[in-house]
mmCIF file of C-alpha atoms in Angstrom:
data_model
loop_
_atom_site.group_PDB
_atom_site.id
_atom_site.type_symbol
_atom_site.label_atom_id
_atom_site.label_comp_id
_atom_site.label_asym_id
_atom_site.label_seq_id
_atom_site.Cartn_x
_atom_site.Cartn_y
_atom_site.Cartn_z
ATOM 1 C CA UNK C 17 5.358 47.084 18.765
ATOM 2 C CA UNK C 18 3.292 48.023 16.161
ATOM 3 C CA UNK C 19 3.101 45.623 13.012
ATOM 4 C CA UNK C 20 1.962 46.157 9.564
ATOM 5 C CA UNK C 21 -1.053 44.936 7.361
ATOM 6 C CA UNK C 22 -0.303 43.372 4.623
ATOM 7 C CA UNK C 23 -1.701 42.958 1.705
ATOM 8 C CA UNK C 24 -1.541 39.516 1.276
ATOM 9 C CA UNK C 25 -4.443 37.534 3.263
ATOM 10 C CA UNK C 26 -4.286 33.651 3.398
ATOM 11 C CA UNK C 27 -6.902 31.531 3.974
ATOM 12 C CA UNK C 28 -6.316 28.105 5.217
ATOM 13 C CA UNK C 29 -9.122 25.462 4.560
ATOM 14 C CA UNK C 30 -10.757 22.418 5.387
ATOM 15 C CA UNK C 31 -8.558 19.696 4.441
ATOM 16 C CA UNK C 32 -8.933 18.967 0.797
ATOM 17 C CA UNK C 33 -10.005 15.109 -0.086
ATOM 18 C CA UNK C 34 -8.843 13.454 -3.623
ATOM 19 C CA UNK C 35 -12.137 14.164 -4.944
ATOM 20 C CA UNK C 36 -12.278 11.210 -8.113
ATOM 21 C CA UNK C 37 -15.166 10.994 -10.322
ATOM 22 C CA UNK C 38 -17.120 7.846 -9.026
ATOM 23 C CA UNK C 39 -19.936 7.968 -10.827
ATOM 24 C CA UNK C 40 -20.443 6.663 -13.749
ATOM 25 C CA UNK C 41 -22.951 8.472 -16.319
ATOM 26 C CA UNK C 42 -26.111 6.497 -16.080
ATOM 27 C CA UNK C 43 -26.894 3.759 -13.214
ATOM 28 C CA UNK C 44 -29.462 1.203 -14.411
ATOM 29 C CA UNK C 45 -32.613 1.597 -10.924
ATOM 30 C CA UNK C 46 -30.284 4.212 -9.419
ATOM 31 C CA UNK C 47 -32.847 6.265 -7.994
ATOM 32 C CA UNK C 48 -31.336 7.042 -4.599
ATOM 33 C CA UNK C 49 -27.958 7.563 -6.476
ATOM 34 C CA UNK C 50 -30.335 10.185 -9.062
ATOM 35 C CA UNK C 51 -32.049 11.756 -5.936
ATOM 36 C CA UNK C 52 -28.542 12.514 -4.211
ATOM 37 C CA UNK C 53 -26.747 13.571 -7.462
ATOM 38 C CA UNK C 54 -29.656 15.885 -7.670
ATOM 39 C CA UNK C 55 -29.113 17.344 -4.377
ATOM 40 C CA UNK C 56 -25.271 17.518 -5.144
ATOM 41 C CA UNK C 57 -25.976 19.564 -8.237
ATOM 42 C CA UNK C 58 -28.644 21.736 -6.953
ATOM 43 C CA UNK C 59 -25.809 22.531 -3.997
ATOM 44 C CA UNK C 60 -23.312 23.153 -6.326
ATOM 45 C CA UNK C 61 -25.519 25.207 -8.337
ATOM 46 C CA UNK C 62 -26.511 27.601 -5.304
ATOM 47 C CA UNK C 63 -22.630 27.607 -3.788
ATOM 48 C CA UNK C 64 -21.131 31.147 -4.155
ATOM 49 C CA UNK C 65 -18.476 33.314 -1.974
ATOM 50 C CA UNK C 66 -20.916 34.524 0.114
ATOM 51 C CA UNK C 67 -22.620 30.966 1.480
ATOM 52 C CA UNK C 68 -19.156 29.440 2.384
ATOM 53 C CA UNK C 69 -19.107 30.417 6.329
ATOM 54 C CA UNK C 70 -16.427 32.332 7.240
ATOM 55 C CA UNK C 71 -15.913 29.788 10.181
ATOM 56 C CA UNK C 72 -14.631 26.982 8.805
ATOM 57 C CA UNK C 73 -11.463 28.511 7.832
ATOM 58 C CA UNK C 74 -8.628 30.233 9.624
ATOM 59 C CA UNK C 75 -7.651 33.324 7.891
ATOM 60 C CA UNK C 76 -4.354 34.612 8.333
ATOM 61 C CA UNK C 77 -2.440 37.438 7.184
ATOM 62 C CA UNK C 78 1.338 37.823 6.470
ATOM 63 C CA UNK C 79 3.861 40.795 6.945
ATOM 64 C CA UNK C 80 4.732 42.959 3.999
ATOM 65 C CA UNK C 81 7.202 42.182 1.967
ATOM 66 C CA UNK C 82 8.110 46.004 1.769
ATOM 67 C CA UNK C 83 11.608 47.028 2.984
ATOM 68 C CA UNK C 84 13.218 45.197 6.042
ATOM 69 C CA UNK C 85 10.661 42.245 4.975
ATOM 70 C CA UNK C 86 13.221 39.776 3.423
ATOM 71 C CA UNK C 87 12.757 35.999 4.513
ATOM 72 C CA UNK C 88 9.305 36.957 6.192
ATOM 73 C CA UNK C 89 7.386 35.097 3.856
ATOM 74 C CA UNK C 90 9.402 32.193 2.535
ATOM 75 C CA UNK C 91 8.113 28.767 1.839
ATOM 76 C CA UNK C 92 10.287 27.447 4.491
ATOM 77 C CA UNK C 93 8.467 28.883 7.522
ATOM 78 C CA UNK C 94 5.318 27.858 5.668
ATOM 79 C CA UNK C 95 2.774 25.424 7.773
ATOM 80 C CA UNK C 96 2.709 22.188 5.834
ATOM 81 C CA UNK C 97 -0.020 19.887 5.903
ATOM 82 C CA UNK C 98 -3.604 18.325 3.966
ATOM 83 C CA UNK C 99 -4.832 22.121 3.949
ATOM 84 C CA UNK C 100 -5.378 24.340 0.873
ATOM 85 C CA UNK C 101 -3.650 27.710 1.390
ATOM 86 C CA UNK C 102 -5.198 30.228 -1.344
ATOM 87 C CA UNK C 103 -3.593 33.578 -1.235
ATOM 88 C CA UNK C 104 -4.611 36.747 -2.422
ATOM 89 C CA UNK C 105 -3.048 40.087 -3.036
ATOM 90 C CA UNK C 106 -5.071 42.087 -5.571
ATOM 91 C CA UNK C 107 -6.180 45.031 -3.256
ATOM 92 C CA UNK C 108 -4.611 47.221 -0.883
ATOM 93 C CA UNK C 109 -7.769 46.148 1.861
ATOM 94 C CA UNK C 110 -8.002 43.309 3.796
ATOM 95 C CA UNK C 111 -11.623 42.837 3.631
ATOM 96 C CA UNK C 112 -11.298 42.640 -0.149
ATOM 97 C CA UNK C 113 -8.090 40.050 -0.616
ATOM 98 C CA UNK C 114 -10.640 37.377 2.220
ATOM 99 C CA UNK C 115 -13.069 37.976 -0.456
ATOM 100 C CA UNK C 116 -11.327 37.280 -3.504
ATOM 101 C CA UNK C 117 -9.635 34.300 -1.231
ATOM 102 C CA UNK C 118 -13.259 33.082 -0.525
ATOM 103 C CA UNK C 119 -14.007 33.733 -4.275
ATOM 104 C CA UNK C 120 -11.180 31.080 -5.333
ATOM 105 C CA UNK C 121 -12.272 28.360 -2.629
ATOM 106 C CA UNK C 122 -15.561 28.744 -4.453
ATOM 107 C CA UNK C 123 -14.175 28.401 -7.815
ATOM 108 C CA UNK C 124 -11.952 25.299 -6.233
ATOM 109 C CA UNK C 125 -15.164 23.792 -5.379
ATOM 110 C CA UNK C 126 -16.863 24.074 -8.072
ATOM 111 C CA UNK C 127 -14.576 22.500 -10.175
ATOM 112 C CA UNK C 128 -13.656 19.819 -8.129
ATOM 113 C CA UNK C 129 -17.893 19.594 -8.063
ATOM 114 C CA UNK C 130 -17.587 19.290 -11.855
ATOM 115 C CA UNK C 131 -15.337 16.443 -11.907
ATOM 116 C CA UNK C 132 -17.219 14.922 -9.230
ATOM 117 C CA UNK C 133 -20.662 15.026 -10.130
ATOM 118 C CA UNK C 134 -21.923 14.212 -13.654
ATOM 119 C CA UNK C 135 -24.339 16.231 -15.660
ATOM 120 C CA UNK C 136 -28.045 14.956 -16.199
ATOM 121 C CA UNK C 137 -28.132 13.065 -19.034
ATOM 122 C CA UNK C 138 -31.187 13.487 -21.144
ATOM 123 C CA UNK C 139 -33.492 10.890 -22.524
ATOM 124 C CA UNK C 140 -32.037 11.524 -26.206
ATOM 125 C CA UNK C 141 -28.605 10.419 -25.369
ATOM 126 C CA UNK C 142 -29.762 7.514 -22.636
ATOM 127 C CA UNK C 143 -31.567 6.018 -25.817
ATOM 128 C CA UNK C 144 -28.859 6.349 -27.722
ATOM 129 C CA UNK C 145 -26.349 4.658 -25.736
ATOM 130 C CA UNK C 146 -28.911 1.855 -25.824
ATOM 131 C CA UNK C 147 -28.965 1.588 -29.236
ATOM 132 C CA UNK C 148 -24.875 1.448 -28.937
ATOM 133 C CA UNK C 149 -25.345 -1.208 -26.680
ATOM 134 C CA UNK C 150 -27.649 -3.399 -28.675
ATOM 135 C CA UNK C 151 -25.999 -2.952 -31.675
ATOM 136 C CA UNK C 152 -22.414 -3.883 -29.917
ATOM 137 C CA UNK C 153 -23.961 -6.574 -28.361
ATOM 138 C CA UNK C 154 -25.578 -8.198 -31.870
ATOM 139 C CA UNK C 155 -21.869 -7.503 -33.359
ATOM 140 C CA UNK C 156 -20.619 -9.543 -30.804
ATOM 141 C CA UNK C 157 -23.027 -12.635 -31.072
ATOM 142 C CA UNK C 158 -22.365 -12.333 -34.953
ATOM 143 C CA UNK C 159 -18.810 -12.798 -34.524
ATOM 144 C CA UNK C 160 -19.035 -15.470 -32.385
ATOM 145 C CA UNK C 161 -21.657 -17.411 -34.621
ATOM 146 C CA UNK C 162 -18.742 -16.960 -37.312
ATOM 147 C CA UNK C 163 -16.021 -18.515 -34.812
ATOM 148 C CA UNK C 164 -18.071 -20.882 -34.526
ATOM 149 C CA UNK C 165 -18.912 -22.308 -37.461
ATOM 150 C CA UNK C 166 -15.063 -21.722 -38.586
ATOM 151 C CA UNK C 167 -13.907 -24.336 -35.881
ATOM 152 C CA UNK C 168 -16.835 -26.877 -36.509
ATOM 153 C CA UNK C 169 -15.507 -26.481 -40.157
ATOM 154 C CA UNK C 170 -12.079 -27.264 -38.902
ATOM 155 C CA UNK C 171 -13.599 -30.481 -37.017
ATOM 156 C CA UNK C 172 -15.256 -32.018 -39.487
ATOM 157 C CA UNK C 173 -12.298 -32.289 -41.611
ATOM 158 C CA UNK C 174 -13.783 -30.562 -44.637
ATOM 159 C CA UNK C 175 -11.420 -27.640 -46.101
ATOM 160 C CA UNK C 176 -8.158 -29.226 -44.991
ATOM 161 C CA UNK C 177 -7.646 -30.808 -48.131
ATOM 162 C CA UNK C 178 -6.716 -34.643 -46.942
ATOM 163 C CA UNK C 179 -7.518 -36.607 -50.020
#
């Protein structure tokens, strides 16, 4: 029986993890956190379609949709599970809907990367947020030197006005 090509290629991934932005922007002494955050962004930086191996994903291809096709394709006969299905119909060729498939999972990544991973923060803004942080922190100990004096004021009995 001979079947037909589609057009449509799948591929089916590597499970796909919540991926939650855990770090926060600066650590104070993290400098094994900094060295692997550098790694992380130098990978991401160097990820494209072509470095993803082909391997760890099972490509599949679906039936055309063309005449005779109805309820080939459904989302009821659908595999469901923790995989990412990406899906690609652009071209008429195989060989270029698994590219543009691997060139979404790359896209995917890197956004996910994005979220992920932080940026490098440069010295300008790390001194800045210290300022912030001093000046918050002298705000603070102001206000409380003004609580302060307003309840021993209330002790002492002056300014309630008992004559």
């Amino acid at each position: 029986m001979l079947q037909y090509v589609s057009r449509t290629s799948a591929v089916r991934g590597i499970g796909y993890p919540s991926l939650v932005r855990c770090y926060p922007a600066g650590r104070p002494g993290g400098s094994s956190d900094e060295a692997e955050l550098d790694s992380a962004r130098k990978w991401l930086a160097k990820l494209d379609p072509e470095t993803i191996p082909r391997g760890i994903c099972d490509i599949t291809f679906s039936r055309s949709s063309g005449p005779g096709g109805q309820n080939v394709n459904n989302r009821y006969h659908a595999a469901k599970g923790n995989d990412i299905v990406i899906q690609a119909d652009e071209s008429r060729k195989q060989t270029n809907n698994v590219n543009a498939c691997f060139k979404k999972l790359n896209e995917l990544i890197i956004e996910a990367g994005r979220e992920a991973v932080p940026g490098e923060t440069s010295p300008e803004q790390t001194k800045r947020v210290e300022m912030l942080q001093k000046a918050e922190a002298a705000g603070r100990r102001k206000m409380k030197e003004f609580q302060s004096k307003k309840k021993s004021a209330r002790r002492s009995g002056s300014g309630r006005g008992d004559d």
